[in-house]
Short mmCIF file of N, CA, C and O and ligand atoms in Angstrom, two decimals:
data_model
loop_
_atom_site.label_atom_id
_atom_site.label_comp_id
_atom_site.label_asym_id
_atom_site.label_seq_id
_atom_site.Cartn_x
_atom_site.Cartn_y
_atom_site.Cartn_z
N MET A 178 13.16 32.17 25.46
CA MET A 178 11.87 32.64 24.56
C MET A 178 11.13 31.55 25.08
O MET A 178 11.42 30.27 24.43
N ALA A 179 9.72 31.37 25.50
CA ALA A 179 9.18 30.17 25.89
C ALA A 179 7.79 30.56 25.02
O ALA A 179 7.29 31.67 24.25
N PHE A 180 7.46 29.21 24.55
CA PHE A 180 6.15 28.81 23.65
C PHE A 180 5.21 28.56 24.62
O PHE A 180 5.21 27.60 25.36
N PRO A 181 3.97 28.75 24.03
CA PRO A 181 2.70 28.42 24.74
C PRO A 181 2.68 26.61 24.98
O PRO A 181 2.94 26.14 23.94
N ILE A 182 2.55 26.31 26.30
CA ILE A 182 2.78 24.67 26.30
C ILE A 182 1.14 24.10 26.04
O ILE A 182 0.27 24.92 26.29
N LYS A 183 1.02 23.16 24.92
CA LYS A 183 -0.44 22.53 24.61
C LYS A 183 0.06 21.42 24.99
O LYS A 183 0.69 20.44 25.06
N VAL A 184 -1.56 20.84 25.20
CA VAL A 184 -1.07 18.99 25.31
C VAL A 184 -2.21 18.44 23.95
O VAL A 184 -3.43 18.71 23.47
N CYS A 185 -1.22 17.48 23.51
CA CYS A 185 -1.71 16.68 22.24
C CYS A 185 -3.03 16.09 22.56
O CYS A 185 -3.18 15.20 23.34
N VAL A 186 -3.94 16.31 21.52
CA VAL A 186 -5.30 15.69 21.70
C VAL A 186 -4.94 14.27 21.13
O VAL A 186 -6.06 13.66 21.52
N VAL A 187 -4.05 13.60 20.95
CA VAL A 187 -3.94 12.35 20.39
C VAL A 187 -3.14 11.60 21.56
O VAL A 187 -3.96 10.67 22.07
N CYS A 188 -1.81 12.27 21.76
CA CYS A 188 -1.09 11.11 22.58
C CYS A 188 -1.19 11.60 24.45
O CYS A 188 -0.75 11.30 25.31
N SER A 189 -2.00 12.93 24.23
CA SER A 189 -1.69 13.69 25.81
C SER A 189 -0.82 14.41 26.01
O SER A 189 -0.61 14.69 27.35
N GLU A 190 0.53 14.07 25.24
CA GLU A 190 1.57 14.63 26.15
C GLU A 190 1.59 16.31 25.73
O GLU A 190 1.31 17.05 24.79
N GLU A 191 1.93 16.76 26.64
CA GLU A 191 2.40 18.71 26.74
C GLU A 191 3.52 18.56 25.66
O GLU A 191 4.22 17.86 25.21
N PHE A 192 3.44 19.69 24.81
CA PHE A 192 4.43 19.74 23.82
C PHE A 192 4.32 21.67 23.57
O PHE A 192 3.27 22.15 24.36
N GLU A 193 5.71 22.05 23.32
CA GLU A 193 5.50 23.46 22.95
C GLU A 193 5.15 23.68 21.44
O GLU A 193 5.64 23.38 20.88
N LEU A 194 4.09 24.90 21.47
CA LEU A 194 3.35 25.13 20.13
C LEU A 194 4.71 26.43 19.48
O LEU A 194 4.38 27.58 19.95
N ARG A 195 5.36 25.82 18.63
CA ARG A 195 6.38 26.60 18.19
C ARG A 195 5.83 26.96 16.85
O ARG A 195 5.08 26.79 16.18
N PRO A 196 6.47 28.53 16.80
CA PRO A 196 5.61 29.29 15.60
C PRO A 196 5.38 28.44 14.40
O PRO A 196 5.43 28.10 13.01
N ASN A 197 7.00 27.70 14.27
CA ASN A 197 7.10 27.15 12.62
C ASN A 197 6.99 25.59 12.86
O ASN A 197 7.45 24.94 12.03
N LYS A 198 6.33 25.20 13.89
CA LYS A 198 5.69 23.69 14.06
C LYS A 198 4.72 23.29 12.85
O LYS A 198 3.88 24.40 12.46
N THR A 199 4.74 22.23 12.35
CA THR A 199 4.09 22.05 11.10
C THR A 199 3.07 21.02 11.55
O THR A 199 2.99 20.83 12.50
N GLY A 200 1.79 21.01 10.68
CA GLY A 200 0.87 20.41 11.10
C GLY A 200 -0.13 21.20 12.02
O GLY A 200 -0.41 22.14 12.04
N PHE A 201 -0.72 19.82 13.22
CA PHE A 201 -2.05 20.63 13.70
C PHE A 201 -1.47 21.78 14.76
O PHE A 201 -0.46 20.96 15.48
N ALA A 202 -2.00 22.34 15.22
CA ALA A 202 -1.79 23.39 16.57
C ALA A 202 -2.30 22.44 17.77
O ALA A 202 -1.40 22.65 18.81
N ASN A 203 -2.93 21.33 17.83
CA ASN A 203 -3.22 20.73 19.18
C ASN A 203 -2.77 19.57 18.76
O ASN A 203 -3.23 18.08 19.65
N ARG A 204 -1.62 19.38 18.37
CA ARG A 204 -0.91 17.87 18.05
C ARG A 204 0.50 18.04 18.50
O ARG A 204 0.95 19.15 17.75
N CYS A 205 0.99 17.10 19.01
CA CYS A 205 2.61 17.09 19.41
C CYS A 205 3.10 17.10 17.90
O CYS A 205 2.51 16.38 17.15
N PRO A 206 4.71 17.35 17.88
CA PRO A 206 5.17 16.99 16.49
C PRO A 206 4.92 15.57 16.26
O PRO A 206 4.95 15.44 14.80
N SER A 207 5.13 14.68 16.75
CA SER A 207 5.02 13.48 16.38
C SER A 207 3.61 12.94 15.80
O SER A 207 4.15 11.95 15.22
N CYS A 208 2.73 13.35 16.43
CA CYS A 208 1.60 13.04 16.05
C CYS A 208 0.95 13.88 14.87
O CYS A 208 0.08 13.50 14.40
N SER A 209 1.67 14.89 14.61
CA SER A 209 1.38 15.62 13.48
C SER A 209 1.87 15.27 12.07
O SER A 209 1.48 15.67 11.28
N GLU A 210 3.03 14.00 12.33
CA GLU A 210 3.39 13.49 11.07
C GLU A 210 2.37 12.75 10.13
O GLU A 210 1.53 12.34 10.97
N PRO A 211 2.61 12.99 8.85
CA PRO A 211 1.48 12.32 8.36
C PRO A 211 1.40 10.66 8.74
O PRO A 211 2.69 10.14 8.82
N GLU A 212 0.03 10.15 8.48
CA GLU A 212 0.11 8.68 8.54
C GLU A 212 1.46 7.78 7.52
O GLU A 212 0.94 8.11 6.17
N SER A 213 2.12 7.15 7.96
CA SER A 213 2.80 6.12 7.03
C SER A 213 2.53 4.96 6.68
O SER A 213 2.76 4.54 5.33
N ASP A 214 1.22 4.49 7.25
CA ASP A 214 1.09 3.47 7.07
C ASP A 214 -0.53 3.70 6.10
O ASP A 214 -1.66 3.23 6.25
N GLY A 215 -0.23 3.62 5.12
CA GLY A 215 -1.21 3.52 3.50
C GLY A 215 -1.56 2.30 3.10
O GLY A 215 -1.29 1.42 3.53
N PRO A 216 -2.67 2.50 2.68
CA PRO A 216 -3.18 0.94 1.92
C PRO A 216 -1.66 0.57 1.27
O PRO A 216 -0.89 1.04 0.50
N ALA A 217 -1.59 -0.72 1.14
CA ALA A 217 -0.53 -1.79 1.18
C ALA A 217 -0.48 -1.76 -0.24
O ALA A 217 -1.31 -1.84 -0.94
N ALA A 218 0.70 -1.58 -0.99
CA ALA A 218 0.68 -1.30 -2.23
C ALA A 218 0.88 -2.78 -2.89
O ALA A 218 1.40 -4.10 -2.30
N GLU A 219 -0.32 -3.04 -3.92
CA GLU A 219 -0.04 -4.56 -4.33
C GLU A 219 0.97 -4.64 -5.45
O GLU A 219 1.79 -3.68 -5.76
N PRO A 220 1.77 -5.78 -5.33
CA PRO A 220 2.78 -6.00 -6.02
C PRO A 220 2.76 -5.60 -7.47
O PRO A 220 2.06 -6.71 -7.94
N ALA A 221 3.43 -4.92 -8.13
CA ALA A 221 3.31 -4.64 -9.72
C ALA A 221 3.69 -5.60 -10.23
O ALA A 221 4.62 -6.05 -10.34
N MET A 222 2.49 -5.87 -11.18
CA MET A 222 2.75 -7.11 -12.00
C MET A 222 2.92 -6.58 -13.21
O MET A 222 1.85 -5.39 -14.01
N SER A 223 4.26 -6.73 -14.17
CA SER A 223 4.60 -6.22 -15.26
C SER A 223 3.70 -6.30 -16.45
O SER A 223 3.22 -7.88 -16.62
N ALA A 224 3.57 -5.73 -17.91
CA ALA A 224 2.80 -6.21 -18.57
C ALA A 224 3.10 -7.51 -19.27
O ALA A 224 2.83 -7.96 -19.57
N PHE A 225 4.65 -7.52 -18.95
CA PHE A 225 5.26 -8.81 -19.60
C PHE A 225 5.00 -9.97 -19.03
O PHE A 225 4.47 -11.35 -19.30
N ASP A 226 5.22 -9.65 -17.62
CA ASP A 226 4.39 -10.77 -16.55
C ASP A 226 2.71 -11.26 -16.94
O ASP A 226 2.72 -12.82 -17.04
N ARG A 227 2.20 -10.37 -17.30
CA ARG A 227 0.87 -10.55 -17.42
C ARG A 227 0.78 -11.39 -18.64
O ARG A 227 -0.05 -12.22 -18.86
N LYS A 228 1.64 -11.08 -19.81
CA LYS A 228 1.30 -11.46 -21.16
C LYS A 228 1.80 -12.89 -20.80
O LYS A 228 1.45 -13.99 -21.54
N ALA A 229 2.99 -13.31 -20.15
CA ALA A 229 3.73 -14.63 -20.19
C ALA A 229 2.64 -15.41 -19.25
O ALA A 229 2.71 -16.46 -19.49
N GLU A 230 2.04 -15.18 -18.29
CA GLU A 230 1.06 -15.90 -17.61
C GLU A 230 -0.14 -16.45 -18.63
O GLU A 230 -0.91 -16.95 -18.34
N ALA A 231 -0.65 -15.07 -19.03
CA ALA A 231 -1.62 -15.44 -20.16
C ALA A 231 -1.25 -16.60 -21.04
O ALA A 231 -2.26 -17.18 -21.32
N GLU A 232 -0.16 -16.36 -21.70
CA GLU A 232 0.35 -17.55 -22.41
C GLU A 232 0.79 -18.62 -21.60
O GLU A 232 -0.28 -19.86 -22.53
N ALA A 233 1.04 -18.73 -20.69
CA ALA A 233 1.17 -20.14 -19.77
C ALA A 233 -0.39 -20.71 -19.77
O ALA A 233 -0.51 -21.99 -19.87
N ASN A 234 -1.23 -20.14 -19.23
CA ASN A 234 -2.69 -20.71 -19.14
C ASN A 234 -3.16 -20.78 -20.70
O ASN A 234 -3.94 -21.98 -20.51
N GLU A 235 -3.09 -20.25 -21.59
CA GLU A 235 -3.41 -20.79 -22.85
C GLU A 235 -2.83 -22.07 -23.42
O GLU A 235 -3.48 -22.84 -23.84
N ALA A 236 -1.49 -22.05 -23.05
CA ALA A 236 -0.86 -23.15 -23.08
C ALA A 236 -1.33 -24.30 -22.29
O ALA A 236 -1.54 -25.81 -22.72
N ARG A 237 -1.74 -24.33 -21.12
CA ARG A 237 -2.39 -25.06 -20.27
C ARG A 237 -3.30 -25.60 -20.53
O ARG A 237 -3.91 -27.07 -20.67
N ARG A 238 -4.26 -24.89 -21.31
CA ARG A 238 -5.70 -25.31 -21.59
C ARG A 238 -5.67 -25.61 -22.93
O ARG A 238 -6.26 -27.05 -22.90
N LYS A 239 -4.37 -25.66 -24.09
CA LYS A 239 -4.48 -26.11 -24.85
C LYS A 239 -3.81 -27.65 -24.89
O LYS A 239 -4.45 -28.80 -25.21
N ALA A 240 -3.23 -28.05 -23.43
CA ALA A 240 -2.62 -29.44 -23.66
C ALA A 240 -3.45 -30.07 -22.94
O ALA A 240 -3.99 -31.17 -23.05
N ILE A 241 -4.48 -29.40 -22.05
CA ILE A 241 -5.50 -30.48 -21.56
C ILE A 241 -6.45 -30.91 -22.64
O ILE A 241 -7.24 -31.74 -22.52
N ARG A 242 -6.90 -29.76 -23.68
CA ARG A 242 -7.71 -29.99 -24.36
C ARG A 242 -7.38 -31.34 -25.50
O ARG A 242 -8.19 -31.94 -25.96
N ASP A 243 -5.88 -30.92 -25.81
CA ASP A 243 -5.71 -32.25 -26.48
C ASP A 243 -5.65 -33.60 -25.82
O ASP A 243 -5.53 -34.23 -26.36
N LEU A 244 -5.35 -33.59 -24.45
CA LEU A 244 -5.75 -34.66 -23.98
C LEU A 244 -6.65 -35.05 -23.74
O LEU A 244 -7.05 -36.59 -24.28
N LEU A 245 -7.53 -34.17 -23.60
CA LEU A 245 -8.91 -34.90 -23.38
C LEU A 245 -9.55 -35.43 -25.16
O LEU A 245 -10.16 -36.49 -25.37
N TYR A 246 -8.98 -34.53 -26.16
CA TYR A 246 -9.61 -35.03 -27.45
C TYR A 246 -8.72 -36.42 -28.09
O TYR A 246 -9.28 -36.87 -29.26
N ARG A 247 -7.33 -36.73 -27.34
CA ARG A 247 -6.85 -37.47 -28.08
C ARG A 247 -7.28 -39.05 -27.25
O ARG A 247 -6.78 -40.18 -27.78
N GLY A 248 -7.91 -38.63 -26.28
CA GLY A 248 -8.41 -40.27 -25.71
C GLY A 248 -9.10 -40.74 -26.43
O GLY A 248 -9.02 -42.05 -26.03
N ASP A 249 -9.91 -40.23 -27.15
CA ASP A 249 -10.97 -40.96 -27.57
C ASP A 249 -10.62 -41.85 -28.81
O ASP A 249 -10.60 -41.08 -30.05
N CYS A 250 -10.46 -43.15 -28.76
CA CYS A 250 -10.20 -43.48 -30.32
C CYS A 250 -11.11 -44.04 -30.95
O CYS A 250 -11.85 -44.75 -30.63
ZN1 LIG B 586 0.93 13.46 20.27
#
């Protein structure tokens, strides 16, 4: 049983257009696969980490303030 031979519009490779082929009819199976390189996911910062960082910033700010106001005698 022969399938019609098509030329992939992406890579110009010939491929058999099988009835059960998924994706585009004018793309070879490998070019029909969904793009795997999506937008890079940012490293998830948990709410706990964010709170800890905020507290660390607050502590740093307080320490600097203490240094500044303690200096004037
Ligand atoms: Zn292709």
